[in-house]
Amino acid sequence: MRRGAVIVAIAALALGLLAFVPWIADGYQLSLAIGILNYAVLATAWTLFSGPTRYVSLATVAFFGIGAYTVAVLGEVLAWPVVLLIALGTGSVVALVVGFATLRLSGVYFVIFTFGLAELIRQVVTWFEVNVTRTLGRYVFVDISQEQIYWQLLGLTALVFGAGYAIRRSRLGLALRVIGDDEVVARHLGIGTTAAKVALFTFSAGFMTLCGAIMAPRWTYIDPAIAFNPVVSFQVLIMALLGGAHRLYGPLLGVIPLTLLFEFLLARFPNHFSILIGLAFMAIVYAIPRGITGLVEQASARLRRGAAP
Amino acid sequence: MSGAALLQVDGLTRRFGGLVAVDGVSFAVGEGEILGLLGPNGSGKTTVLNLISGALRHDAGQVALAGEAIHGLPPHRVARRGIARTFQLVRPLGSLTCRENVAAALAFGRRRVFGTGAAAEIEALLDRVGLGGRGDALPEALTYIDQKRLELARALALGPRLLLLDEWLAGLNPTELRQGIELVAALRAQGMAILMVEHVMDAIRSLCDRCVVMNAGRVIAQGTVEAALADPEVVRAYLGDDDA
Amino acid sequence: MILLEATLAGLVLGGMYALVALGLNLQYGVARIMNLAYGEGVIVAAFAAWWLYTAGGINPIFGLALILPAAFAVNWLIYRLALTPLVRRAKLREQLEVDSILATFGLLFVVQGLMLVAFGGAYYSYGFLSVPVVIADVTIAANRLLALGFALVLGLALYLALTRTRIGTAVRAVAVDPVAAGLVAIDVRQVAAASFALGGALVAAGGVLVSMFLTFNANIGVVFTMKALIVVIMGGVGNLLGCLVAGLILGLTETFVATWVDPGLTLAATYAIFLAILLVRPQGLFGRAAR
C-alpha cells in the first residue's frame, strides 16, 4: 500500500512539472515534446493489451487514423468534446468487431487481421471519399494551438497510465496475466477469455483513437495515406518492444530515445528511413527480446544472487 | 442413485475422425462420493474428463450437474458452475507466484473473491494442501509433488462441488503417495465429491467408494472396487490377449 | 459475355493467388515461419522481371529461369542467417510464431525501403505479349493465359513432388509433426530451410507472372501478403487442394467486385471473405474442427 502511494505521488509531481513545458520550450522543443507524448500514449496503450496477452497487434495506426480522420471530417462542424466522443465511439466499435471476429481464435488470426486492417480502412475511406463525398483530402481548420495539443496529450498520458495501473490491480488484469501464461488453464479457472481479451483490446484501441484525434490539428491537411500511414504502427511496436512490454512503464523507456532517434534519422536520411528503422527493429528482436526492462531485471537478479551467501 | 446424483453422465459420446474415443458412456457421482475412473491407457478416461469439463465438445449424450445440463458449455462456464479439474501433466501458471495461481481461481470461480478479502483465504488454501509459507515462490521452484499440491489448491479455490483429478497421484514416491492419499481422504471427510482417473491401485482401494472401468471408449464394469476388478471382462481388458 | 470475360480474368488472378499462397503454405505449414515480408517477394520478383525485360530485352519466361533459382538461394540464405537463430531460441511453436512475425515485419520495412530507394513510389508495367486472344467469343490477353498456364504447371509440379517423391514425403512429415519426423531420421532443419526457400521461389514465380499483366509499385507487397494469408487460412494450413480452391474463390470474387461494384473495393471484398471464414469456419474450408 505504501509503495502504491509513493508511485502515485511521484507520477503526480512529474505530471505537474511537465504541464509547465509549453511556457519554457521553444517551438521546436514543444513539437518534440508532443511527438514523445504521442508515442508514449500509443505505445503504452499498445502494451495495455499486447503486453499481458502476448497478442501482437499491428493495427495501431488503424485506430489512430480513425481518430485523426474523424477530426478532419467533423472538426469544423461540431464542438471539440463531441468530436472526441464520436472518434472514441467509432474506434471502439471497430475494435469490438475485430476483437469478436479474431480473439476467440488462436493469436495468429488476430495478428493477420490487424496486419491488413489499416490498409483496408485506408482503401475503404479513399473509395468513400472519391465516390460519395468527392473530396479526397481535407483541410483541418480547428482552432486548437500547439500548447493545447500538448496539454491534452499530457492529460491522455496520465489517463492511460492511471488506467494501466488500475487494470494491473484489477480482476481483469489478473485474468489477462493468466491468459498470457496459459489460455487453456485460464478457461478452466472460470475466466471468460474472449470477453476479457475483447474488453481490453477495445479499451486500448480507444486510447489510440483519442490520440489520433488530438494529434489531427497538427496537420493542416489530412488524406487517408497520411492518417493511415503504416510506419506509425511499426514505430509503436519498436518502441514498446525496446522498452519491454511486460511492464507498464516499459514502453516509455523505448519512446523517449527512439522518438529522438527517429526525428534525427528522418531529418538526415528521409529516403532511407524505413530501411533504417527496419534494421533497428530486427536488431531489437534478435538482441534484446525482453527489452530494456528485461535487461535491467536480469542484471538486478544476477546482482541479488551474487550478493546472497 | 440417479435421483440424488451430483453428476449424471448419460450416453456421452465423442469421435475423433473415425475413432470413437468415448462411446455411450453413462455413470453417476453422488454427493460426497469418490468415484474412480479406471481402464487401460487409451481407453478414453481423460477424454471423459475433458468432455465433462468442457475442454472438448461432445458429439452426443448428456452431462448434468445437480440436475442442470452442462454439456456443450465452454470450460469457463463449467468451472463457474462448480466443476474444478487438475491436469494429467501439471500445468501451473509459471509466470505467477503460488499465491497468484490460487488468487486467480478464487477470483473467477464460483466464489469470485478478489482483493484484500481474499488474502486470508489464499493462505488457508495453501496451508490446506501443505504449501503454507510458499506463497511467494514461483512454481518452477517447487518439487513435482508440490506443483501437484499447487494445482489442487488452485482447483479447490474455485469452490467446486465436484473435483476432477486426472492421475493426480501418479509419479509420486511412496512417502509422497501416502501424503497424497491422506490429502484426498481429508477432502472427502469435508464432503467433497471427487471423480478420479487413477492407475495407482493402493490409492483406488483406499479412496474410492465405487469405480467405473472403461475399455476402448466403453464402460465395461462399474460397482464397488472389488466387484469391478473381479469382473471377467475387466480382467481380460487388463491382461487379455488383444489389449495387453 | 461480360460474365464469361470476368470469370476468365478471375480464374487467371485466382491462379496467381493460389500459386503465391502455395509458397506461403510451405513457409508457414512446414518451416513454421509466419512471414509478413512474404508479399515483398512478389514485388521484388516483379521488378526483377521488369528490369530484365526493359534493360536486357530478356522476356519474362526466360527471366523466370533466372529469377527462380536466385529467389531460392536468397530465401535459403534468409532462413539460414536470419531465421535459424529464432528457431534455435524458440522453446515452443508459439514463441517461434511471434518471433518470426516480428522479425519479418522488420524485414518488410527494409525490403520495401530498398525498393522505394531504387524505384520510387510510381507504378510500373511493361508490355509483353499483350495481344488479344479470342477463345469461344471471349477476348483475353495472351500474357494472362500464359501466366495461368505456368501457374498450373508449377502448382502441379509441386503437388507431384510432394506426393510422389521421398523428399516430398519428408516435407509432409515435418509439416504434420516435426518432433516425430526427427525421430524417423528426417533432418528437420534442412527440410524446413528447403521448404522456406522453395516457398520463396514460388512467390517469386508468382511475382514474375503477375508482372506480365498487372501494374505494380514498391508499396503493394502488403496486399499480396494479406491475400496469401487469407487464401492459406481459407484453404486450411498445409492443404494444397484447399489452397487452389480458395485462391480461385478469392480471384473470382475480386474480379466480380471490380467489374460490377467498384475496383476500389477489392480489398474490402477480400476482408469480407476473411471475416466470414473466421466467424463460420476458422479451421478452413476443408479443415476439421479442433474443439
XYZ file of N, CA and C in Angstrom, chain A residues 54-206:
459
model
N 0.220 -11.137 -24.860
C 1.209 -11.547 -25.879
C 0.580 -11.717 -27.259
N -0.531 -11.043 -27.504
C -1.116 -10.987 -28.838
C -0.559 -9.743 -29.512
N 0.252 -9.917 -30.563
C 0.901 -8.774 -31.203
C -0.107 -8.048 -32.104
N -0.418 -6.810 -31.756
C -1.322 -6.019 -32.600
C -0.516 -5.158 -33.563
N -0.841 -5.243 -34.850
C -0.151 -4.440 -35.857
C -1.078 -3.350 -36.386
N -2.140 -3.055 -35.637
C -3.184 -2.177 -36.161
C -3.238 -0.821 -35.468
N -2.171 -0.449 -34.768
C -2.212 0.814 -34.031
C -2.696 1.963 -34.903
N -2.138 2.079 -36.109
C -2.455 3.239 -36.931
C -3.877 3.171 -37.480
N -4.469 2.002 -37.494
C -5.867 1.928 -37.939
C -6.727 2.761 -36.993
N -6.496 2.629 -35.696
C -7.306 3.368 -34.724
C -6.873 4.824 -34.646
N -5.561 5.034 -34.652
C -5.034 6.399 -34.674
C -5.633 7.148 -35.870
N -5.642 6.512 -37.013
C -6.156 7.136 -38.231
C -7.653 7.404 -38.165
N -8.394 6.486 -37.553
C -9.841 6.719 -37.395
C -10.063 7.995 -36.593
N -9.278 8.152 -35.522
C -9.399 9.371 -34.716
C -9.069 10.608 -35.526
N -7.931 10.559 -36.217
C -7.491 11.727 -36.983
C -8.496 12.068 -38.082
N -8.997 11.036 -38.743
C -9.899 11.292 -39.860
C -11.254 11.816 -39.379
N -11.690 11.350 -38.219
C -12.938 11.874 -37.656
C -12.831 13.385 -37.466
N -11.680 13.826 -36.953
C -11.474 15.264 -36.766
C -11.477 15.980 -38.115
N -10.833 15.375 -39.110
C -10.788 16.016 -40.423
C -12.198 16.193 -40.991
N -13.080 15.241 -40.725
C -14.429 15.318 -41.286
C -15.338 16.203 -40.448
N -15.276 16.042 -39.112
C -16.264 16.694 -38.246
C -15.712 17.880 -37.461
N -14.388 18.081 -37.516
C -13.742 19.081 -36.675
C -14.361 20.470 -36.754
N -14.742 20.858 -37.959
C -15.284 22.201 -38.112
C -16.760 22.267 -37.757
N -17.423 21.120 -37.817
C -18.888 21.108 -37.713
C -19.365 21.055 -36.265
N -18.667 20.289 -35.452
C -19.165 20.034 -34.101
C -18.193 20.571 -33.053
N -18.684 20.682 -31.831
C -17.832 21.118 -30.719
C -16.764 20.061 -30.464
N -15.606 20.521 -30.003
C -14.437 19.647 -29.852
C -14.697 18.409 -28.990
N -15.293 18.552 -27.796
C -15.534 17.347 -26.986
C -16.446 16.349 -27.700
N -17.417 16.858 -28.453
C -18.316 15.958 -29.182
C -17.539 15.190 -30.248
N -16.651 15.898 -30.940
C -15.821 15.250 -31.965
C -14.995 14.133 -31.324
N -14.404 14.423 -30.169
C -13.595 13.405 -29.490
C -14.449 12.188 -29.131
N -15.647 12.441 -28.659
C -16.522 11.334 -28.277
C -16.901 10.477 -29.480
N -17.196 11.139 -30.595
C -17.568 10.390 -31.801
C -16.381 9.542 -32.272
N -15.192 10.142 -32.243
C -13.984 9.401 -32.617
C -13.835 8.166 -31.732
N -13.964 8.388 -30.424
C -13.824 7.287 -29.462
C -14.839 6.188 -29.756
N -16.072 6.601 -30.032
C -17.128 5.632 -30.318
C -16.802 4.818 -31.565
N -16.382 5.509 -32.632
C -16.081 4.809 -33.889
C -14.950 3.808 -33.694
N -13.866 4.278 -33.070
C -12.716 3.394 -32.845
C -13.114 2.179 -32.021
N -13.945 2.395 -30.997
C -14.333 1.285 -30.125
C -15.177 0.265 -30.882
N -16.067 0.752 -31.734
C -16.913 -0.174 -32.489
C -16.056 -1.040 -33.420
N -15.110 -0.406 -34.119
C -14.218 -1.181 -34.994
C -13.440 -2.216 -34.168
N -12.948 -1.796 -33.007
C -12.178 -2.717 -32.168
C -13.045 -3.881 -31.708
N -14.297 -3.601 -31.386
C -15.195 -4.675 -30.947
C -15.393 -5.704 -32.060
N -15.607 -5.212 -33.283
C -15.815 -6.122 -34.414
C -14.565 -6.982 -34.629
N -13.408 -6.322 -34.690
C -12.156 -7.061 -34.889
C -11.950 -8.058 -33.756
N -12.205 -7.613 -32.535
C -11.992 -8.462 -31.369
C -12.869 -9.700 -31.395
N -14.157 -9.497 -31.639
C -15.054 -10.654 -31.611
C -14.767 -11.615 -32.757
N -14.306 -11.087 -33.909
C -14.009 -11.961 -35.038
C -12.756 -12.789 -34.791
N -11.759 -12.206 -34.138
C -10.452 -12.874 -34.112
C -10.036 -13.388 -32.738
N -10.490 -12.781 -31.668
C -9.910 -13.115 -30.370
C -10.491 -14.389 -29.756
N -11.493 -14.997 -30.417
C -11.952 -16.314 -29.980
C -10.938 -17.365 -30.405
N -10.133 -17.010 -31.420
C -9.264 -17.990 -32.072
C -7.834 -17.797 -31.616
N -6.930 -18.609 -32.174
C -5.540 -18.512 -31.743
C -4.943 -17.195 -32.226
N -3.881 -16.786 -31.550
C -3.327 -15.457 -31.736
C -2.956 -15.100 -33.165
N -2.611 -16.101 -33.969
C -2.088 -15.798 -35.295
C -3.179 -15.171 -36.185
N -4.419 -15.554 -35.999
C -5.505 -14.938 -36.772
C -5.616 -13.449 -36.456
N -5.457 -13.143 -35.184
C -5.525 -11.758 -34.752
C -4.421 -10.934 -35.410
N -3.196 -11.479 -35.396
C -2.069 -10.764 -35.995
C -2.341 -10.492 -37.478
N -2.792 -11.530 -38.189
C -3.032 -11.387 -39.620
C -4.116 -10.341 -39.883
N -5.184 -10.414 -39.096
C -6.275 -9.472 -39.307
C -5.794 -8.042 -39.070
N -5.043 -7.838 -37.994
C -4.601 -6.475 -37.699
C -3.545 -6.006 -38.694
N -2.803 -6.958 -39.274
C -1.748 -6.614 -40.226
C -2.318 -5.828 -41.407
N -3.460 -6.241 -41.944
C -4.015 -5.574 -43.120
C -5.089 -4.557 -42.797
N -5.419 -4.423 -41.496
C -6.576 -3.601 -41.134
C -6.434 -2.139 -41.556
N -5.269 -1.549 -41.305
C -5.074 -0.143 -41.637
C -5.203 0.063 -43.147
N -4.616 -0.862 -43.915
C -4.701 -0.766 -45.374
C -6.151 -0.897 -45.833
N -6.890 -1.798 -45.222
C -8.305 -1.965 -45.564
C -9.068 -0.666 -45.314
N -8.919 -0.117 -44.112
C -9.672 1.105 -43.773
C -9.242 2.245 -44.687
N -7.931 2.323 -44.977
C -7.454 3.370 -45.876
C -8.137 3.262 -47.239
N -8.204 2.040 -47.766
C -8.821 1.875 -49.088
C -10.319 2.166 -49.065
N -10.982 1.743 -48.002
C -12.430 1.982 -47.936
C -12.721 3.481 -47.799
N -11.952 4.149 -46.943
C -12.151 5.598 -46.786
C -11.876 6.305 -48.110
N -10.801 5.918 -48.786
C -10.479 6.521 -50.076
C -11.622 6.324 -51.061
N -12.125 5.104 -51.115
C -13.228 4.809 -52.018
C -14.439 5.675 -51.698
N -14.732 5.781 -50.400
C -15.895 6.555 -49.970
C -15.721 8.030 -50.343
N -14.539 8.561 -50.095
C -14.295 9.976 -50.378
C -14.351 10.245 -51.876
N -13.800 9.355 -52.667
C -13.766 9.578 -54.105
C -15.160 9.435 -54.711
N -15.888 8.419 -54.270
C -17.164 8.126 -54.925
C -18.365 8.809 -54.297
N -18.340 9.016 -52.996
C -19.529 9.545 -52.336
C -19.384 11.029 -52.028
N -18.350 11.389 -51.277
C -18.229 12.807 -50.911
C -17.461 13.604 -51.964
N -16.709 12.916 -52.816
C -15.893 13.550 -53.855
C -14.914 14.593 -53.288
N -14.335 14.313 -52.127
C -13.302 15.187 -51.582
C -12.195 14.322 -51.015
N -11.221 13.963 -51.824
C -10.105 13.180 -51.297
C -9.081 14.162 -50.728
N -8.893 14.102 -49.427
C -8.002 15.053 -48.777
C -8.808 16.201 -48.214
N -8.559 16.504 -46.948
C -9.334 17.542 -46.286
C -8.405 18.470 -45.520
N -8.801 19.751 -45.433
C -8.061 20.693 -44.613
C -8.646 20.691 -43.216
N -7.769 20.697 -42.235
C -8.244 20.695 -40.853
C -8.195 22.114 -40.320
N -9.344 22.742 -40.214
C -9.393 24.081 -39.640
C -10.053 24.014 -38.288
N -9.255 23.695 -37.288
C -9.789 23.664 -35.928
C -8.953 24.640 -35.124
N -9.614 25.404 -34.281
C -8.895 26.444 -33.549
C -8.249 25.864 -32.296
N -7.193 25.105 -32.492
C -6.512 24.499 -31.348
C -5.016 24.746 -31.502
N -4.397 25.286 -30.467
C -2.977 25.636 -30.566
C -2.101 24.444 -30.210
N -0.799 24.562 -30.518
C 0.162 23.511 -30.170
C 0.161 23.266 -28.663
N 0.074 24.372 -27.894
C 0.084 24.222 -26.438
C -1.096 23.376 -25.979
N -2.254 23.666 -26.583
C -3.446 22.901 -26.182
C -3.316 21.427 -26.556
N -2.719 21.180 -27.716
C -2.477 19.781 -28.090
C -1.597 19.105 -27.041
N -0.550 19.826 -26.649
C 0.371 19.276 -25.663
C -0.354 18.915 -24.368
N -1.161 19.863 -23.886
C -1.841 19.601 -22.607
C -2.843 18.461 -22.717
N -3.549 18.424 -23.823
C -4.488 17.307 -23.995
C -3.754 15.973 -23.997
N -2.618 15.941 -24.725
C -1.850 14.688 -24.771
C -1.317 14.322 -23.392
N -0.888 15.357 -22.643
C -0.382 15.101 -21.296
C -1.495 14.499 -20.444
N -2.686 15.054 -20.573
C -3.834 14.512 -19.843
C -4.112 13.072 -20.240
N -4.036 12.816 -21.554
C -4.298 11.465 -22.052
C -3.220 10.491 -21.553
N -1.968 10.970 -21.523
C -0.883 10.136 -20.994
C -1.172 9.761 -19.550
N -1.580 10.773 -18.756
C -1.904 10.491 -17.354
C -3.029 9.461 -17.273
N -4.025 9.628 -18.125
C -5.163 8.696 -18.125
C -4.725 7.275 -18.460
N -3.895 7.143 -19.506
C -3.522 5.794 -19.940
C -2.675 5.098 -18.872
N -1.801 5.882 -18.211
C -1.014 5.275 -17.135
C -1.900 4.940 -15.941
N -2.809 5.861 -15.608
C -3.726 5.611 -14.498
C -4.555 4.368 -14.758
N -5.059 4.278 -15.983
C -5.894 3.131 -16.330
C -5.068 1.849 -16.278
N -3.864 1.912 -16.825
C -2.997 0.740 -16.826
C -2.695 0.282 -15.407
N -2.415 1.256 -14.526
C -2.115 0.943 -13.128
C -3.321 0.286 -12.461
N -4.494 0.846 -12.726
C -5.711 0.298 -12.119
C -6.005 -1.104 -12.653
N -5.808 -1.294 -13.974
C -6.105 -2.602 -14.558
C -5.180 -3.674 -13.991
N -3.889 -3.319 -13.855
C -2.949 -4.306 -13.309
C -3.416 -4.833 -11.968
N -4.090 -3.964 -11.178
C -4.514 -4.386 -9.849
C -5.917 -4.947 -9.828
N -6.553 -4.986 -10.989
C -7.952 -5.411 -11.012
C -8.074 -6.885 -11.361
N -9.277 -7.410 -11.235
C -9.540 -8.784 -11.663
C -9.214 -8.978 -13.132
N -9.567 -7.954 -13.947
C -9.294 -8.052 -15.378
C -7.792 -8.209 -15.632
N -6.996 -7.438 -14.891
C -5.540 -7.510 -15.055
C -5.018 -8.896 -14.728
N -5.542 -9.463 -13.635
C -5.131 -10.818 -13.257
C -5.550 -11.810 -14.346
N -6.776 -11.632 -14.844
C -7.275 -12.533 -15.894
C -6.342 -12.506 -17.100
N -5.889 -11.315 -17.495
C -5.043 -11.217 -18.684
C -3.682 -11.846 -18.468
N -3.153 -11.734 -17.242
C -1.869 -12.389 -16.977
C -2.019 -13.899 -17.063
N -3.129 -14.410 -16.555
C -3.360 -15.855 -16.631
C -3.501 -16.279 -18.094
N -4.238 -15.482 -18.876
C -4.423 -15.799 -20.291
C -3.076 -15.815 -21.008
N -2.244 -14.813 -20.731
C -0.930 -14.734 -21.369
C -0.058 -15.923 -20.999
N -0.285 -16.474 -19.814
C 0.535 -17.583 -19.340
C 0.058 -18.906 -19.944
N -1.223 -19.208 -19.812
C -1.754 -20.480 -20.321
C -3.262 -20.334 -20.507
N -3.658 -20.191 -21.760
C -5.056 -19.880 -22.028
C -5.991 -21.037 -21.673
N -5.485 -22.263 -21.828
C -6.324 -23.424 -21.502
C -6.632 -23.436 -20.011
N -5.583 -23.260 -19.200
C -5.787 -23.229 -17.754
C -6.727 -22.073 -17.400
N -6.534 -20.940 -18.060
C -7.370 -19.766 -17.772
C -8.844 -20.129 -17.891
N -9.203 -20.829 -18.955
C -10.612 -21.179 -19.150
C -11.110 -22.080 -18.030
N -10.259 -23.041 -17.634
C -10.698 -23.969 -16.592
C -10.737 -23.314 -15.215
N -10.169 -22.107 -15.107
C -10.272 -21.386 -13.837
C -11.467 -20.444 -13.844
N -12.328 -20.574 -14.851
C -13.549 -19.771 -14.851
C -13.407 -18.427 -15.540
N -12.293 -18.226 -16.270
C -12.101 -16.932 -16.928
C -12.729 -16.964 -18.322
N -13.642 -16.059 -18.590
C -14.201 -15.903 -19.930
C -13.151 -15.217 -20.788
N -12.291 -16.027 -21.428
C -11.086 -15.455 -22.045
C -11.433 -14.503 -23.187
N -12.406 -14.851 -24.017
C -12.730 -13.979 -25.146
C -13.220 -12.618 -24.658
N -14.145 -12.642 -23.707
C -14.682 -11.379 -23.200
C -13.566 -10.509 -22.624
N -12.670 -11.116 -21.857
C -11.587 -10.343 -21.243
C -10.689 -9.727 -22.316
N -10.359 -10.520 -23.347
C -9.457 -10.016 -24.385
C -10.129 -8.912 -25.196
N -11.381 -9.130 -25.565
C -12.080 -8.131 -26.361
C -12.211 -6.825 -25.573
N -12.554 -6.950 -24.294
C -12.717 -5.749 -23.470
C -11.428 -4.938 -23.463
N -10.322 -5.598 -23.217
C -9.084 -4.838 -23.108
C -8.600 -4.328 -24.461
N -8.800 -5.108 -25.497
C -8.402 -4.644 -26.830
C -9.176 -3.370 -27.196
N -10.471 -3.367 -26.900
C -11.298 -2.204 -27.201
C -10.839 -0.993 -26.384
N -10.559 -1.245 -25.138
C -10.093 -0.195 -24.253
C -8.799 0.427 -24.784
N -7.854 -0.424 -25.157
C -6.571 0.047 -25.680
C -6.764 0.795 -26.997
N -7.659 0.291 -27.852
C -7.917 0.954 -29.132
C -8.549 2.326 -28.905
N -9.355 2.450 -27.861
C -9.972 3.738 -27.544
C -8.927 4.817 -27.295
